[in-house]
Coordinates of C-alpha atoms in Angstrom, one line a residue:
M1 CA 0.0 0.0 0.0
E2 CA 1.0 3.6 -0.5
I3 CA 0.1 5.8 2.5
I4 CA 0.4 9.6 2.8
L5 CA 0.9 11.2 6.2
A6 CA 0.1 14.9 6.1
L7 CA 1.2 17.5 8.6
T8 CA 2.3 21.1 8.1
Y9 CA 5.4 21.0 10.3
F10 CA 8.1 18.3 9.9
D11 CA 11.8 18.4 10.6
V12 CA 14.1 15.8 9.1
N13 CA 17.2 17.0 10.9
G14 CA 16.9 14.6 13.8
V15 CA 16.2 17.3 16.4
F16 CA 13.5 16.9 19.1
T17 CA 10.5 19.1 17.9
G18 CA 7.4 17.6 19.6
G19 CA 5.2 14.7 20.0
T20 CA 3.2 14.9 16.7
Q21 CA 6.4 14.8 14.6
S22 CA 7.8 12.0 16.7
L23 CA 4.7 10.0 16.1
V24 CA 4.8 10.6 12.3
K25 CA 8.5 9.6 12.2
L26 CA 7.9 6.4 14.1
L27 CA 4.8 5.5 12.0
S28 CA 6.7 6.1 8.7
T29 CA 9.5 3.8 9.8
E30 CA 7.2 1.1 11.1
L31 CA 4.9 1.1 8.1
S32 CA 7.7 1.2 5.6
G33 CA 9.3 -1.7 7.4
R34 CA 6.2 -3.7 6.7
G35 CA 6.5 -3.1 2.9
H36 CA 4.3 0.0 2.6
D37 CA 5.4 3.1 0.6
V38 CA 5.0 6.1 2.9
K39 CA 5.0 9.7 1.8
I40 CA 5.2 12.5 4.3
L41 CA 3.4 15.5 2.9
T42 CA 4.4 18.8 4.5
V43 CA 4.9 22.5 3.9
N44 CA 8.3 24.1 3.2
H45 CA 8.5 26.7 5.9
D46 CA 12.1 27.7 5.2
K47 CA 11.6 29.1 1.7
I48 CA 8.5 30.8 0.5
S49 CA 8.6 30.3 -3.3
E50 CA 7.3 32.6 -5.9
K51 CA 6.8 29.6 -8.2
K52 CA 3.3 28.0 -8.3
D53 CA 3.0 24.4 -7.3
Q54 CA 6.6 23.9 -6.5
I55 CA 7.3 20.6 -4.7
T56 CA 10.5 19.1 -3.4
K57 CA 10.9 15.3 -3.0
T58 CA 13.5 14.0 -0.6
V59 CA 14.1 10.3 0.1
I60 CA 14.4 10.0 3.9
K61 CA 15.0 6.2 3.9
E62 CA 13.9 3.2 1.9
R63 CA 10.2 3.5 1.1
V64 CA 9.8 6.8 2.9
T65 CA 9.7 10.1 0.9
L66 CA 9.2 13.6 2.1
L67 CA 7.0 15.8 -0.2
S68 CA 7.6 19.4 0.7
I69 CA 5.3 22.0 -0.9
S70 CA 6.3 25.6 -1.2
A71 CA 3.8 27.8 0.5
Y72 CA 2.1 31.0 -0.3
E73 CA 1.9 33.5 2.5
I74 CA -1.9 33.7 3.0
C75 CA -1.8 37.5 3.5
R76 CA -1.3 37.8 -0.2
I77 CA -4.8 36.6 -0.8
K78 CA -6.5 39.6 0.8
F79 CA -10.0 38.8 1.9
L80 CA -9.7 35.1 1.8
G81 CA -6.5 35.3 3.8
R82 CA -8.1 37.3 6.6
H83 CA -11.1 35.1 6.6
L84 CA -9.0 31.9 6.9
L85 CA -6.6 33.3 9.5
K86 CA -9.6 34.3 11.6
H87 CA -11.7 31.2 11.3
L88 CA -9.5 28.3 10.2
N89 CA -6.0 29.0 11.6
A90 CA -4.7 28.1 8.2
R91 CA -1.4 29.9 7.8
F92 CA -0.9 28.9 4.2
Y93 CA -2.8 28.5 1.0
F94 CA -1.1 26.2 -1.5
R95 CA -2.1 24.5 -4.7
T96 CA -2.1 20.7 -4.9
K97 CA -1.9 20.2 -8.6
K98 CA 1.7 18.9 -8.5
I99 CA 0.8 16.2 -5.9
K100 CA -2.3 15.0 -7.7
K101 CA -0.4 12.0 -9.0
E102 CA 0.9 11.2 -5.5
I103 CA -2.6 11.4 -4.1
D104 CA -4.1 9.2 -6.9
E105 CA -1.5 6.5 -6.3
S106 CA -2.2 6.4 -2.5
C107 CA -4.8 4.2 -0.8
A108 CA -5.1 6.5 2.3
L109 CA -4.5 10.0 3.5
I110 CA -3.8 10.5 7.2
F111 CA -3.9 14.0 8.7
F112 CA -2.2 14.9 11.9
D113 CA -2.5 17.8 14.4
V114 CA -5.7 19.9 14.6
N115 CA -3.5 23.0 15.3
E116 CA -3.2 23.5 11.5
M117 CA -6.1 22.6 9.2
S118 CA -4.5 23.6 5.8
F119 CA -4.2 20.0 4.5
P120 CA -7.7 18.9 5.4
L121 CA -9.0 22.1 3.8
C122 CA -7.0 21.9 0.5
L123 CA -7.5 18.1 0.1
L124 CA -11.2 18.1 1.0
R125 CA -12.4 17.1 -2.4
E126 CA -10.0 14.2 -2.9
K127 CA -11.8 10.9 -3.1
K128 CA -9.5 8.8 -0.9
L129 CA -9.9 7.1 2.4
K130 CA -9.0 9.8 4.9
L131 CA -8.1 9.4 8.5
F132 CA -7.5 12.2 11.0
Y133 CA -5.2 11.4 14.0
C134 CA -6.5 14.1 16.3
C135 CA -3.2 15.1 17.9
T136 CA -3.5 18.2 20.3
M137 CA -7.3 18.0 20.2
I138 CA -7.7 18.7 23.9
E139 CA -5.6 21.9 23.6
R140 CA -7.8 23.1 20.7
E141 CA -11.3 22.1 21.8
K142 CA -12.3 25.6 22.9
Y143 CA -11.2 27.0 19.6
F144 CA -13.4 24.6 17.6
T145 CA -16.3 25.1 20.0
Q146 CA -16.2 28.9 19.4
N147 CA -15.7 28.8 15.7
Y148 CA -18.2 27.3 13.3
L149 CA -16.2 27.1 10.1
P150 CA -13.2 25.1 11.5
R151 CA -15.7 22.9 13.4
K152 CA -17.6 22.2 10.3
L153 CA -14.4 21.4 8.4
L154 CA -13.3 19.1 11.1
K155 CA -16.5 17.1 10.9
I156 CA -16.4 16.6 7.1
C157 CA -12.7 16.3 6.3
A158 CA -12.2 12.7 7.2
D159 CA -13.8 9.3 7.1
Y160 CA -12.5 8.2 10.5
Y161 CA -11.0 10.0 13.5
L162 CA -8.2 8.4 15.5
V163 CA -7.8 9.4 19.2
S164 CA -5.0 8.5 21.5
N165 CA -7.1 8.4 24.7
S166 CA -10.6 8.6 26.1
E167 CA -10.3 12.2 27.1
T168 CA -9.7 13.2 23.4
E169 CA -12.6 11.0 22.4
N170 CA -14.8 12.9 24.9
A171 CA -13.7 16.2 23.4
L172 CA -14.8 15.0 19.9
N173 CA -18.1 13.8 21.3
R174 CA -18.7 17.3 22.7
L175 CA -18.1 18.7 19.2
D176 CA -20.8 16.3 18.0
L177 CA -18.5 14.1 15.9
D178 CA -20.2 10.8 15.2
S179 CA -18.9 8.2 17.6
P180 CA -19.0 5.4 15.0
K181 CA -16.3 7.3 13.1
T182 CA -14.0 7.5 16.1
M183 CA -11.4 4.9 16.9
L184 CA -9.3 4.7 20.0
L185 CA -5.7 4.1 19.1
P186 CA -3.0 5.1 21.6
Y187 CA 0.3 6.5 20.4
G188 CA 3.3 4.2 20.6
I189 CA 7.0 4.4 20.9
E190 CA 10.1 2.3 20.1
T191 CA 10.3 0.1 23.2
G192 CA 13.5 -1.5 21.9
R193 CA 15.1 1.9 21.7
F194 CA 13.7 3.6 24.9
M195 CA 15.0 1.3 27.6
P196 CA 17.0 1.4 30.8
L197 CA 20.8 1.7 30.3
H198 CA 22.1 0.4 33.5
D199 CA 25.7 1.8 33.1
I200 CA 24.2 5.3 33.0
H201 CA 21.9 4.5 35.9
S202 CA 24.8 3.5 38.1
D203 CA 26.7 6.7 37.4
K204 CA 24.0 8.9 38.7
E205 CA 23.7 7.2 42.1
G206 CA 22.8 9.8 44.8
L207 CA 22.6 12.8 42.4
N208 CA 18.8 13.3 42.6
V209 CA 18.5 14.2 38.9
I210 CA 15.2 15.6 37.8
G211 CA 14.4 16.1 34.1
Y212 CA 12.1 18.0 31.8
I213 CA 11.9 18.0 28.0
G214 CA 9.4 19.9 25.9
G215 CA 8.8 23.3 24.3
I216 CA 9.7 26.3 26.5
E217 CA 6.2 27.8 26.5
E218 CA 3.6 28.6 29.1
R219 CA 1.2 25.8 28.3
K220 CA 3.9 23.2 29.0
G221 CA 4.2 24.5 32.6
L222 CA 7.9 24.8 33.0
H223 CA 7.4 27.7 35.4
V224 CA 5.5 25.5 37.7
L225 CA 8.4 23.0 37.9
L226 CA 10.9 25.8 38.4
K227 CA 8.8 27.2 41.3
A228 CA 8.5 23.7 42.8
C229 CA 12.3 23.4 42.6
R230 CA 12.7 26.5 44.7
I231 CA 10.5 24.8 47.4
L232 CA 12.5 21.6 47.5
K233 CA 14.4 20.8 50.7
T234 CA 16.5 18.0 49.1
K235 CA 19.6 18.8 47.0
F236 CA 18.9 18.1 43.3
T237 CA 20.0 18.6 39.7
L238 CA 17.4 19.7 37.1
L239 CA 18.1 19.1 33.4
I240 CA 15.9 21.0 31.0
A241 CA 15.8 20.3 27.2
G242 CA 13.6 21.6 24.5
P243 CA 13.2 24.5 22.0
P244 CA 12.2 28.0 23.0
R245 CA 8.7 28.8 21.6
E246 CA 7.7 31.9 23.4
E247 CA 10.4 34.5 23.7
K248 CA 9.3 36.4 26.8
Y249 CA 8.5 33.1 28.6
Y250 CA 11.9 31.7 27.6
K251 CA 13.7 34.8 29.0
D252 CA 11.7 34.6 32.2
A253 CA 12.6 30.9 32.5
L254 CA 16.3 31.7 32.2
R255 CA 16.1 34.3 34.9
E256 CA 14.3 31.8 37.2
I257 CA 17.0 29.2 36.5
S258 CA 19.7 31.8 37.5
L259 CA 17.9 32.4 40.8
I260 CA 17.7 28.7 41.6
N261 CA 21.4 28.2 40.8
D262 CA 22.2 31.2 43.1
T263 CA 20.5 29.6 46.1
G264 CA 23.1 26.8 46.3
L265 CA 20.6 24.0 47.0
G266 CA 19.8 23.0 43.5
K267 CA 21.6 23.1 40.2
V268 CA 19.6 23.7 36.9
E269 CA 21.1 23.2 33.5
Y270 CA 19.4 24.2 30.3
L271 CA 20.6 21.9 27.5
G272 CA 18.7 23.5 24.6
R273 CA 17.5 21.4 21.7
I274 CA 18.8 17.8 21.8
S275 CA 18.8 15.3 19.0
D276 CA 16.6 12.3 18.7
D277 CA 19.8 10.1 19.1
E278 CA 20.4 11.7 22.6
L279 CA 16.9 11.1 24.0
T280 CA 17.5 7.7 25.5
K281 CA 20.6 8.8 27.2
F282 CA 18.9 11.9 28.5
Y283 CA 16.1 9.9 30.1
N284 CA 18.6 7.5 31.6
R285 CA 20.4 10.3 33.4
L286 CA 17.3 11.0 35.4
D287 CA 15.9 9.7 38.7
I288 CA 12.6 11.4 38.0
F289 CA 11.0 12.9 34.9
V290 CA 8.5 15.7 35.4
C291 CA 5.7 16.8 33.0
P292 CA 4.2 19.9 34.5
S293 CA 1.9 20.7 31.5
L294 CA -1.2 22.9 32.2
I295 CA -2.9 21.2 29.3
E296 CA -1.8 18.1 27.4
E297 CA -3.4 15.8 24.8
F298 CA -1.3 12.8 25.6
G299 CA 2.5 13.2 26.2
I300 CA 4.8 11.0 24.2
V301 CA 7.7 12.1 26.3
I302 CA 6.0 10.5 29.3
L303 CA 5.9 7.1 27.4
E304 CA 9.6 7.5 26.6
A305 CA 10.6 8.2 30.2
M306 CA 8.5 5.4 31.6
A307 CA 10.0 2.9 29.0
C308 CA 13.4 3.8 30.4
E309 CA 12.2 2.8 33.9
V310 CA 12.1 6.5 35.0
P311 CA 9.1 7.3 37.2
V312 CA 7.1 10.3 36.1
V313 CA 5.6 13.1 38.1
A314 CA 3.0 14.7 35.8
S315 CA 0.1 17.1 36.0
A316 CA -3.3 15.4 36.1
V317 CA -4.6 16.9 32.9
G318 CA -6.0 15.5 29.6
G319 CA -4.7 12.2 28.3
I320 CA -2.0 12.0 31.0
T321 CA -4.5 10.7 33.4
T322 CA -5.1 7.7 31.1
I323 CA -1.4 6.8 31.0
I324 CA -0.3 7.0 34.7
S325 CA -1.8 5.1 37.5
D326 CA -1.2 7.4 40.4
G327 CA 1.2 6.0 43.0
V328 CA 1.6 2.7 41.0
D329 CA 3.7 3.5 37.9
G330 CA 4.0 7.2 38.3
V331 CA 2.6 10.2 40.3
L332 CA -0.1 12.7 39.3
S333 CA 0.1 16.3 40.6
L334 CA -2.5 19.0 40.8
P335 CA -2.2 21.1 37.6
G336 CA -0.4 24.4 38.2
D337 CA 0.2 23.7 41.9
A338 CA 3.9 24.1 42.6
D339 CA 3.6 23.2 46.3
D340 CA 1.8 19.9 45.5
M341 CA 4.4 19.1 42.8
A342 CA 7.3 19.9 45.1
G343 CA 5.9 17.5 47.8
R344 CA 5.5 14.7 45.3
I345 CA 9.0 15.1 43.9
E346 CA 10.4 15.3 47.4
K347 CA 8.8 12.1 48.4
L348 CA 10.3 10.2 45.4
L349 CA 13.8 11.8 45.9
N350 CA 13.8 10.4 49.4
D351 CA 12.6 6.9 48.6
K352 CA 14.9 5.2 46.2
T353 CA 13.1 1.8 46.6
L354 CA 9.8 3.4 45.6
V355 CA 11.5 5.0 42.6
K356 CA 13.0 1.7 41.5
N357 CA 9.8 -0.3 41.8
M358 CA 7.7 2.4 40.2
G359 CA 10.1 2.6 37.3
I360 CA 9.9 -1.2 36.7
R361 CA 6.1 -1.1 36.7
A362 CA 6.2 1.9 34.4
R363 CA 8.2 0.0 31.7
E364 CA 6.0 -3.0 32.1
K365 CA 2.9 -0.9 31.3
I366 CA 4.6 0.7 28.2
L367 CA 5.7 -2.7 26.9
K368 CA 2.1 -4.0 27.2
N369 CA 0.2 -1.0 25.9
Y370 CA 2.2 1.6 24.1
S371 CA 4.5 0.1 21.4
I372 CA 4.5 1.7 17.9
T373 CA 3.8 -1.8 16.5
R374 CA 0.4 -1.7 18.2
T375 CA -0.3 1.7 16.7
A376 CA 0.7 0.7 13.2
D377 CA -1.3 -2.5 13.6
G378 CA -4.4 -0.4 14.2
I379 CA -3.9 1.8 11.2
E380 CA -3.2 -1.2 8.9
E381 CA -6.3 -2.9 10.1
L382 CA -8.5 0.1 9.6
I383 CA -7.1 0.8 6.1
N384 CA -7.4 -2.9 5.1
S385 CA -10.9 -3.2 6.3
K386 CA -12.1 -0.2 4.2
I387 CA -10.2 -1.3 1.1
T388 CA -11.3 -5.0 1.2
G389 CA -14.7 -4.3 2.8
N390 CA -14.1 -6.6 5.7
K391 CA -15.2 -5.7 9.2
L392 CA -12.7 -4.6 11.8
T393 CA -11.8 -7.4 14.2
A394 CA -12.3 -6.8 17.9

């Protein structure tokens, strides 16, 4: 089969950029490894071309090709541009004539990420099986509730809607999407790649290393974690990795990091962006991983940390509550409450046996429920069932 995965942001440089792109990279590798031809359709954000319909093809690996469309700045289309920017959050308008052949050769189109609806809009009239993996739906529910046009587009742009957890499914139900068109399919990770590295574990003995990875932006809640660290009474090291996404927030975070380092109790190190190849080593340097998000659709970084036998302290928001069993394989904290988070981190830092046992149970859960092979199985089964006309198996 030939499958097209469509998303408007995709980085092939091997740098951590976020959960949606991580999912697409993993799925493209897994599906191509099964003999499918995978094409990743995206927008070229680096070079805005004056030429119409320009498209660049890049072979990423065997059976995986990146199709990068040059974009038009939507402000050039005066009235339509303002209309779309206001109602559809579509930052680009682009012609799809040059990819018509690619679309015709495919058996399915899979859209990702409701933050950007350009591809669902521009490919609306294509008569192909369309799936929409509703990444970040929880973060955008209010937007769709308040805006009729994007809500209408969401309802008509796909044949089936894939959701990673029951909270996202509930959000779609509140938007009146037909439940028979919704399929629960959790994200998965490479469990053979994200695993405990015991030589690194032994080197960190007694260091009390806490870790955070994600965008440096308010919704990810890094400020909550930093405030919690100022409350801690146990000596610690905090490692922060991820790209700056909000300039003022980023500068405020750097100032807070300096204040913590000046107190002498804790040491905070900002690592900046790290490559995909460094992720497993990063997690294995930690005693505890913290996800302080104020809102979160799922949290692939949580799966990666748990797979490395690192217990997670995470805000009890969105799909996170469907991953972590509080006190069993991780710890849930009150969203936005630095005092509550500090208390839960402190307890783990002072109970190494609890940390070890919780980490073991965390990896067991990931192996059982969250491998990328299970995710790819679900997509294969759905596509095959529609092509052949067979019913989905239970």
